PDB file of C-alpha atoms in Angstrom:
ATOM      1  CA  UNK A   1       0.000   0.000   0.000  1.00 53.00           C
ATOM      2  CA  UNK A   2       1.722   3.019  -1.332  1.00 59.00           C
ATOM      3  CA  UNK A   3       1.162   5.931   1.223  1.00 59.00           C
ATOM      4  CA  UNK A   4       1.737   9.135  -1.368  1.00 74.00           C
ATOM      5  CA  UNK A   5       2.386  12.254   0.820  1.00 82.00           C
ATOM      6  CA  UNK A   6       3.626  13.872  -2.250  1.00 81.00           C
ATOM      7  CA  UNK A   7       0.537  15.574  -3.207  1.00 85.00           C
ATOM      8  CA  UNK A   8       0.657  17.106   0.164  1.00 89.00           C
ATOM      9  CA  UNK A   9       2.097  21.165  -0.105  1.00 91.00           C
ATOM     10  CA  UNK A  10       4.640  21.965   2.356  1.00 90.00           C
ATOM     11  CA  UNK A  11       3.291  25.475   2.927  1.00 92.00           C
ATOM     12  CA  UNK A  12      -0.072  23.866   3.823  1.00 92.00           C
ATOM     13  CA  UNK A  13       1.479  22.102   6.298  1.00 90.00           C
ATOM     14  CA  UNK A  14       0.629  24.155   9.671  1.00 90.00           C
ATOM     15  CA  UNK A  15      -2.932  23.999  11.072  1.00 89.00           C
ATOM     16  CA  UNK A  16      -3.279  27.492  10.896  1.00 90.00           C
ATOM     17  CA  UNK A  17      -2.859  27.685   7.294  1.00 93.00           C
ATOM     18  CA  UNK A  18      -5.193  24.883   6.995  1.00 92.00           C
ATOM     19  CA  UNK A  19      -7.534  27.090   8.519  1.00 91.00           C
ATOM     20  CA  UNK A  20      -6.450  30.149   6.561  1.00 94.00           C
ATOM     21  CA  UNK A  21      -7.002  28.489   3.608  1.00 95.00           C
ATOM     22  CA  UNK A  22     -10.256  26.233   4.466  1.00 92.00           C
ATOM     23  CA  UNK A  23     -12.112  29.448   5.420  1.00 92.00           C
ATOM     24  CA  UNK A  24     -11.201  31.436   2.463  1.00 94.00           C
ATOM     25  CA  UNK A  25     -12.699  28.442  -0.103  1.00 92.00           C
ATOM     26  CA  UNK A  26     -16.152  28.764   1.648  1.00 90.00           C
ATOM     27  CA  UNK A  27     -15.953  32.628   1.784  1.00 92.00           C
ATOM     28  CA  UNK A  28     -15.441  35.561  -1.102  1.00 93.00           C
ATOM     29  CA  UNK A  29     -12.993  37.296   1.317  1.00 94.00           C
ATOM     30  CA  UNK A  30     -12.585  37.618   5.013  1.00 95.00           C
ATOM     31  CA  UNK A  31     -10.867  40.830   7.077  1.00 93.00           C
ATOM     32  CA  UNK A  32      -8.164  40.286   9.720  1.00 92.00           C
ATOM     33  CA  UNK A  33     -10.772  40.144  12.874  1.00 90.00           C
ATOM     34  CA  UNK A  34     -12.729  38.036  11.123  1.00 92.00           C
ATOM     35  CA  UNK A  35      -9.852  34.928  10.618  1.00 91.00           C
ATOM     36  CA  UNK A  36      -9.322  35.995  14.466  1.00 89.00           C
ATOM     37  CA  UNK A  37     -12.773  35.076  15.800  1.00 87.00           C
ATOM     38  CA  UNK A  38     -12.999  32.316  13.283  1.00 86.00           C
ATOM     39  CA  UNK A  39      -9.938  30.724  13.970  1.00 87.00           C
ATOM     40  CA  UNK A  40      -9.725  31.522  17.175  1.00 85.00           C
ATOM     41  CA  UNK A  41      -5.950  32.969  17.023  1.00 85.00           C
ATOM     42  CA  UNK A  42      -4.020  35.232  18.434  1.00 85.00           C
ATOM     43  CA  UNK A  43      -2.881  38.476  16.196  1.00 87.00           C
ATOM     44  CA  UNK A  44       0.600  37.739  15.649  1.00 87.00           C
ATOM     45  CA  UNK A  45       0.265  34.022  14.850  1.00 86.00           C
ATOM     46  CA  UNK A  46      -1.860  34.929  12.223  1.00 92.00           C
ATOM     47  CA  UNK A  47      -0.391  37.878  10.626  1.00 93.00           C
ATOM     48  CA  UNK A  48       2.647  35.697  10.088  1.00 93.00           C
ATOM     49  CA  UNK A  49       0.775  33.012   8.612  1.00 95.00           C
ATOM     50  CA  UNK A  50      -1.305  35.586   6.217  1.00 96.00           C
ATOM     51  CA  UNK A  51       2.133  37.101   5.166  1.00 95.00           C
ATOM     52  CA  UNK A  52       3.865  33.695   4.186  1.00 96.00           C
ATOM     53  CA  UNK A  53       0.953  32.788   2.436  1.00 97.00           C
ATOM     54  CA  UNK A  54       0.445  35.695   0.759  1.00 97.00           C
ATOM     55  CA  UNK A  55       4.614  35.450  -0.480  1.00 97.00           C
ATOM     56  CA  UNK A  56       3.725  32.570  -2.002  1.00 96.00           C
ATOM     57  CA  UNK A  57       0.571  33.953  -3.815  1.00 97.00           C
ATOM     58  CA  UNK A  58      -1.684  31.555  -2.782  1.00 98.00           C
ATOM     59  CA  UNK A  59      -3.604  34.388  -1.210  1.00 98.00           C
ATOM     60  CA  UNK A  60      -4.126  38.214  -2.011  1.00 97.00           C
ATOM     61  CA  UNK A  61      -4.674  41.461   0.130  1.00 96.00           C
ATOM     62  CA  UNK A  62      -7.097  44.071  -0.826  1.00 95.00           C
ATOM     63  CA  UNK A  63      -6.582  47.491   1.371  1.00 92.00           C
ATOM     64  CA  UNK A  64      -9.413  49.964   0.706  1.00 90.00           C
ATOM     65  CA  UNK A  65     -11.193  52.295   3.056  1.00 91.00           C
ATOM     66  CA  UNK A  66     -14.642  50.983   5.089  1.00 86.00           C
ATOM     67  CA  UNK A  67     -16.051  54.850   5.725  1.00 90.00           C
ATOM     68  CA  UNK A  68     -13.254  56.409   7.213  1.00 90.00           C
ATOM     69  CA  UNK A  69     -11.842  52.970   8.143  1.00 89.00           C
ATOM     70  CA  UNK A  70      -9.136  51.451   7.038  1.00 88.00           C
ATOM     71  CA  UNK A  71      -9.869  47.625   5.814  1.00 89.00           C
ATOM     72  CA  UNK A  72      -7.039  45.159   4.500  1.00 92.00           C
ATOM     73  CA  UNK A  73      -9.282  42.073   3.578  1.00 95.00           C
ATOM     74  CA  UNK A  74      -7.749  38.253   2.146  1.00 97.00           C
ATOM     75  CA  UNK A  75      -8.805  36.200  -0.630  1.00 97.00           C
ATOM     76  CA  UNK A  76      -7.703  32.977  -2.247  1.00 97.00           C
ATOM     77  CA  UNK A  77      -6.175  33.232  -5.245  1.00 98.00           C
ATOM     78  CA  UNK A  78      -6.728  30.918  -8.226  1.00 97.00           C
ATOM     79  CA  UNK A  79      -3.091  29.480  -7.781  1.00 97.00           C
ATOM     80  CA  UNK A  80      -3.890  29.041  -3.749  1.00 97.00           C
ATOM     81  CA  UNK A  81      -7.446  27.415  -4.566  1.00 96.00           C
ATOM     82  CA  UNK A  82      -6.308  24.990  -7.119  1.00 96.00           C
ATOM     83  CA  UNK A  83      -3.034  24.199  -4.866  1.00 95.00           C
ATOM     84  CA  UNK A  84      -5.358  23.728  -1.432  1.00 95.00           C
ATOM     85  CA  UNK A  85      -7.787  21.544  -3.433  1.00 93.00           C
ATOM     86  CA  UNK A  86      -4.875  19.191  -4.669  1.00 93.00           C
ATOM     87  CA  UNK A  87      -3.832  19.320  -1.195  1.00 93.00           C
ATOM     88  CA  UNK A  88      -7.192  18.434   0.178  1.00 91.00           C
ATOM     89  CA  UNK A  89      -7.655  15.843  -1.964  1.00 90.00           C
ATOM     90  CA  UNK A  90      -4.376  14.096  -1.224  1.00 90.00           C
ATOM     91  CA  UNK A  91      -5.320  14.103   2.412  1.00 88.00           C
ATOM     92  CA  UNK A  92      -8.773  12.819   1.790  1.00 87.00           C
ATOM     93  CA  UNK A  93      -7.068   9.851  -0.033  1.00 87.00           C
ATOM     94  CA  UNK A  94      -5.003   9.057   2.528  1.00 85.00           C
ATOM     95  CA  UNK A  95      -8.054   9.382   5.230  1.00 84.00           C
ATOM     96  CA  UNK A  96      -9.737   6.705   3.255  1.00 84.00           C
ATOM     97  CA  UNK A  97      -6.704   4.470   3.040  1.00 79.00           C
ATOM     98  CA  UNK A  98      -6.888   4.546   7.177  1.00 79.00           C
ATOM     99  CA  UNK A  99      -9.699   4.301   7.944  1.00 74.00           C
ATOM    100  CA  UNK A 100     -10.976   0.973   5.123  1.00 68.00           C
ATOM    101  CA  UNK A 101      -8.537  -0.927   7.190  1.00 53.00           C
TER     102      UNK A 101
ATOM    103  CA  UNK B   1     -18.346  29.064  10.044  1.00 53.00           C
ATOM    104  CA  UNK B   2     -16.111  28.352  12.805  1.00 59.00           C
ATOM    105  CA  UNK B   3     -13.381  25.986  11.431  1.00 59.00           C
ATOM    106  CA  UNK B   4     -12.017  24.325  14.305  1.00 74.00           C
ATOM    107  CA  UNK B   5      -8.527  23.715  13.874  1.00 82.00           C
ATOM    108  CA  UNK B   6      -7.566  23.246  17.317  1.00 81.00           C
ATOM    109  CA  UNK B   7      -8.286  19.465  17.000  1.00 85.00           C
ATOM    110  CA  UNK B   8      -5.549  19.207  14.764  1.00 89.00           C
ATOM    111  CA  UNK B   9      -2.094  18.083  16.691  1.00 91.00           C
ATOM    112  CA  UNK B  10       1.052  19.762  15.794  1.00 90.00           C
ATOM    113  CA  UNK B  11       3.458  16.785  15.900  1.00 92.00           C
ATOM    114  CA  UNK B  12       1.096  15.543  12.701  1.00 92.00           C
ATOM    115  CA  UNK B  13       1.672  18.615  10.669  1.00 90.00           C
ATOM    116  CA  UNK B  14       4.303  17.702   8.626  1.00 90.00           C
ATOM    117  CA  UNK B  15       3.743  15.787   5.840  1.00 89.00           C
ATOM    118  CA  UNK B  16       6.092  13.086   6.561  1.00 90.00           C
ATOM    119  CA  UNK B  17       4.451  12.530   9.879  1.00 93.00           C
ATOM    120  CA  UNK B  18       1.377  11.653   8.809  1.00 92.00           C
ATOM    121  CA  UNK B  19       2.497   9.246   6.422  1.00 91.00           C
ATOM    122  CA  UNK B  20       3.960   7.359   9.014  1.00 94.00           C
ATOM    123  CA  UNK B  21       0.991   7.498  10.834  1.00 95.00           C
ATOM    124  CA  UNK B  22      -1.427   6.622   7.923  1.00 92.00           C
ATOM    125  CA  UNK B  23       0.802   3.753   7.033  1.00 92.00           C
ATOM    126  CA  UNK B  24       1.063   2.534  10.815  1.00 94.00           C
ATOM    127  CA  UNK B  25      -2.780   2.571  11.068  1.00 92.00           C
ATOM    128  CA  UNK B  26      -2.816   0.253   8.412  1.00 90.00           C
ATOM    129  CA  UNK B  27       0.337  -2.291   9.149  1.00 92.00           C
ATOM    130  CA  UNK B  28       0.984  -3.914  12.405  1.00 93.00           C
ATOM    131  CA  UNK B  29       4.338  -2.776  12.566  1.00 94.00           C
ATOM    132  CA  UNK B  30       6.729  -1.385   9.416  1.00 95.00           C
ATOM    133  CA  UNK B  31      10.709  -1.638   9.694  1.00 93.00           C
ATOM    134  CA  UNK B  32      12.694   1.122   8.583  1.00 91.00           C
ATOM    135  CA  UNK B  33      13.112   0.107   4.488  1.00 90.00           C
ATOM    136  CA  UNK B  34       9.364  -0.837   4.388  1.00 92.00           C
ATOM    137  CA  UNK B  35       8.877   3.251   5.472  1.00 91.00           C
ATOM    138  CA  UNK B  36      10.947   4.369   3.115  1.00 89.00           C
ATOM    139  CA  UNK B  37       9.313   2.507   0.123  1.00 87.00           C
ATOM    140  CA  UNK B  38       6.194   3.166   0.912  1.00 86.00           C
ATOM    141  CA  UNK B  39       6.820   6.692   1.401  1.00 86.00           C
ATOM    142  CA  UNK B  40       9.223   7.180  -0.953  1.00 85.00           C
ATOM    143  CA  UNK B  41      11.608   8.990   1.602  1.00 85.00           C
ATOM    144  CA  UNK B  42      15.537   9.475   2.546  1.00 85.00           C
ATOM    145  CA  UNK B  43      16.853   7.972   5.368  1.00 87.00           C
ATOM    146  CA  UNK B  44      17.532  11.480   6.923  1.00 87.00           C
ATOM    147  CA  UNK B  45      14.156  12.690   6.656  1.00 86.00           C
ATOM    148  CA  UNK B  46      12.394   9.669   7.870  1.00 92.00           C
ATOM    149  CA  UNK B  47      14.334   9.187  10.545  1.00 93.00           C
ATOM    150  CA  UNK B  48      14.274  12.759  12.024  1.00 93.00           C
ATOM    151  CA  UNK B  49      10.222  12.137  11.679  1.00 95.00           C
ATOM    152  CA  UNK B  50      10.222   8.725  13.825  1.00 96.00           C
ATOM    153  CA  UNK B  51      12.230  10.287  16.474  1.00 95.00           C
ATOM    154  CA  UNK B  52      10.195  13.059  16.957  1.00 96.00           C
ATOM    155  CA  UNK B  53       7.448  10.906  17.111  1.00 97.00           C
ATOM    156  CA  UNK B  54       8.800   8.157  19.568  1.00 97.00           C
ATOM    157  CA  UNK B  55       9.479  11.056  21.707  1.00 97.00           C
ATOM    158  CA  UNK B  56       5.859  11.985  21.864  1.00 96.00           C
ATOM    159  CA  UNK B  57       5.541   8.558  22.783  1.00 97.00           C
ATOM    160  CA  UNK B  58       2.914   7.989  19.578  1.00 98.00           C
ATOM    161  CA  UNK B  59       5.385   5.255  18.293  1.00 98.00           C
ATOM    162  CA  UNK B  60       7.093   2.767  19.910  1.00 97.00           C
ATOM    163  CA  UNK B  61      10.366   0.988  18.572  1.00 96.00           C
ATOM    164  CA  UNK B  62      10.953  -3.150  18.608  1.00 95.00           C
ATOM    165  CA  UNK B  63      14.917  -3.842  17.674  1.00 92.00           C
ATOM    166  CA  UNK B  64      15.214  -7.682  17.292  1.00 90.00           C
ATOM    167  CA  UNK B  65      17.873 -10.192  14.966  1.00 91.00           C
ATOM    168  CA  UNK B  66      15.661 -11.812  12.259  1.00 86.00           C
ATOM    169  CA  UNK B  67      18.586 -14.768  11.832  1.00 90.00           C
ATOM    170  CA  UNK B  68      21.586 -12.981  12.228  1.00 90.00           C
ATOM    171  CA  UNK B  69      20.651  -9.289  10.782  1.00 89.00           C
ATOM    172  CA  UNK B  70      19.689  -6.493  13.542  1.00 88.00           C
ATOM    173  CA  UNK B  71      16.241  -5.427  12.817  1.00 89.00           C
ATOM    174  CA  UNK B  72      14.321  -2.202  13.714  1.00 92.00           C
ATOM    175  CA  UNK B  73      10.608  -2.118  13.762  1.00 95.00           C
ATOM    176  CA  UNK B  74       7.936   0.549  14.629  1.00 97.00           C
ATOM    177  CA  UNK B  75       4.494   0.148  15.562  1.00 97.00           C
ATOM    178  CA  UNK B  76       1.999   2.749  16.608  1.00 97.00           C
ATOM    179  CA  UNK B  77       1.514   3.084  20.411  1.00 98.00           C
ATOM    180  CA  UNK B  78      -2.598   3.292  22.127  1.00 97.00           C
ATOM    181  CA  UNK B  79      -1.996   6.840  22.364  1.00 97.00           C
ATOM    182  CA  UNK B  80      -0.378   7.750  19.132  1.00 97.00           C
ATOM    183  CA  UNK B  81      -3.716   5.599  17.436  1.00 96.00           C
ATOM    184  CA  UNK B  82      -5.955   7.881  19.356  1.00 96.00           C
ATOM    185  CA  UNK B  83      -3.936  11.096  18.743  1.00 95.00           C
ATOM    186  CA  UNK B  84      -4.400  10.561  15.177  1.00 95.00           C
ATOM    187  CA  UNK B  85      -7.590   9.319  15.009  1.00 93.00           C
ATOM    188  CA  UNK B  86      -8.557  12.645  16.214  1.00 93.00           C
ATOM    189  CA  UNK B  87      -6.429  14.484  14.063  1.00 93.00           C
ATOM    190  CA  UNK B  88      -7.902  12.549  11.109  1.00 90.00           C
ATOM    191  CA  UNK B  89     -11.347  13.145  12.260  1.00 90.00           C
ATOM    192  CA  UNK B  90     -10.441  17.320  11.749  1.00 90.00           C
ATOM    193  CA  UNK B  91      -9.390  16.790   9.031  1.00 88.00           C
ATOM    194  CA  UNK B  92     -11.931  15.561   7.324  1.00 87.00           C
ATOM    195  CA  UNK B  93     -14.336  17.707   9.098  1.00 87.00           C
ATOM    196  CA  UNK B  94     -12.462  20.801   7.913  1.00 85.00           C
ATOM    197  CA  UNK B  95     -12.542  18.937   4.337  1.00 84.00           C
ATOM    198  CA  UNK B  96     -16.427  18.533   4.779  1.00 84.00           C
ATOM    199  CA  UNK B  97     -16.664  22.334   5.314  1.00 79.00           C
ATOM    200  CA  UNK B  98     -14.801  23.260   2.325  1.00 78.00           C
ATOM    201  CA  UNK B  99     -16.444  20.276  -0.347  1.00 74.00           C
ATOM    202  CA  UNK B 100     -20.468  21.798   0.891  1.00 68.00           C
ATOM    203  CA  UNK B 101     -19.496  25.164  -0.678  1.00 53.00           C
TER     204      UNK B 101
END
């Protein structure tokens, strides 16, 4: 039984881009407080996170102006939505291989 | 949405990690070669990975002589099954979430 991890994206790897990532495929685009009280995380954890995906384009920042607000808000990009999927699905194969034993 | 990601366990965020895992869940016990067929892995790597993960006490570590050649073997411990079972079962909850879009 060939366990193939290589589908698997490094930068995917921690939990909180898992998260990052997860909640930007079932939403348009999310602002900074909003990934807090989703993910439940702490503002420098998540910042860095944001910024390493965002190097590697697999997500984008928009900064406009909310009234007199400023808003920096994230989406996925098509590069990070195709990548996450692949990811996603690798996991999901390897689920199944566990758990039809 | 809240996506829970604090059922996932850090020591299974790297890839390599939880192919070890997966491929424990599904064989008794694996030596050291098996691993790195089945994951397709250097020795390095893979055996950086099963430290770490004897440490957490998730694996545990047989050496025997099978006739007259030393033999290491690794086998998932009641508490590294569990561990993962868990993580797995985030996993594919977060996966759920993303696939109802």
């Amino acid at each position: 039984m060939k366990t193939s991890i290589h589908g698997l994206h490094k930068v995917f790897e921690s939990r909180i881009r898992l998260g990052i990532m997860s909640a930007l495929m079932v939403n348009q685009k999310l602002d900074f407080n909003e990934f807090k009280h989703l993910l439940e995380l702490t503002d420098g954890n998540l910042a860095s996170h944001l910024t390493a995906l965002e190097k590697h384009r697999f997500i984008q920042v928009k900064k406009q102006f909310v009234g007199k607000k400023p808003n920096t808000s994230y989406s996925a990009t098509d590069l990070g939505r195709q990548k996450f999927t692949q990811h996603l699905n690798t996991l999901e194969a390897l689920i199944k291989k566990v758990s039809q034993k």
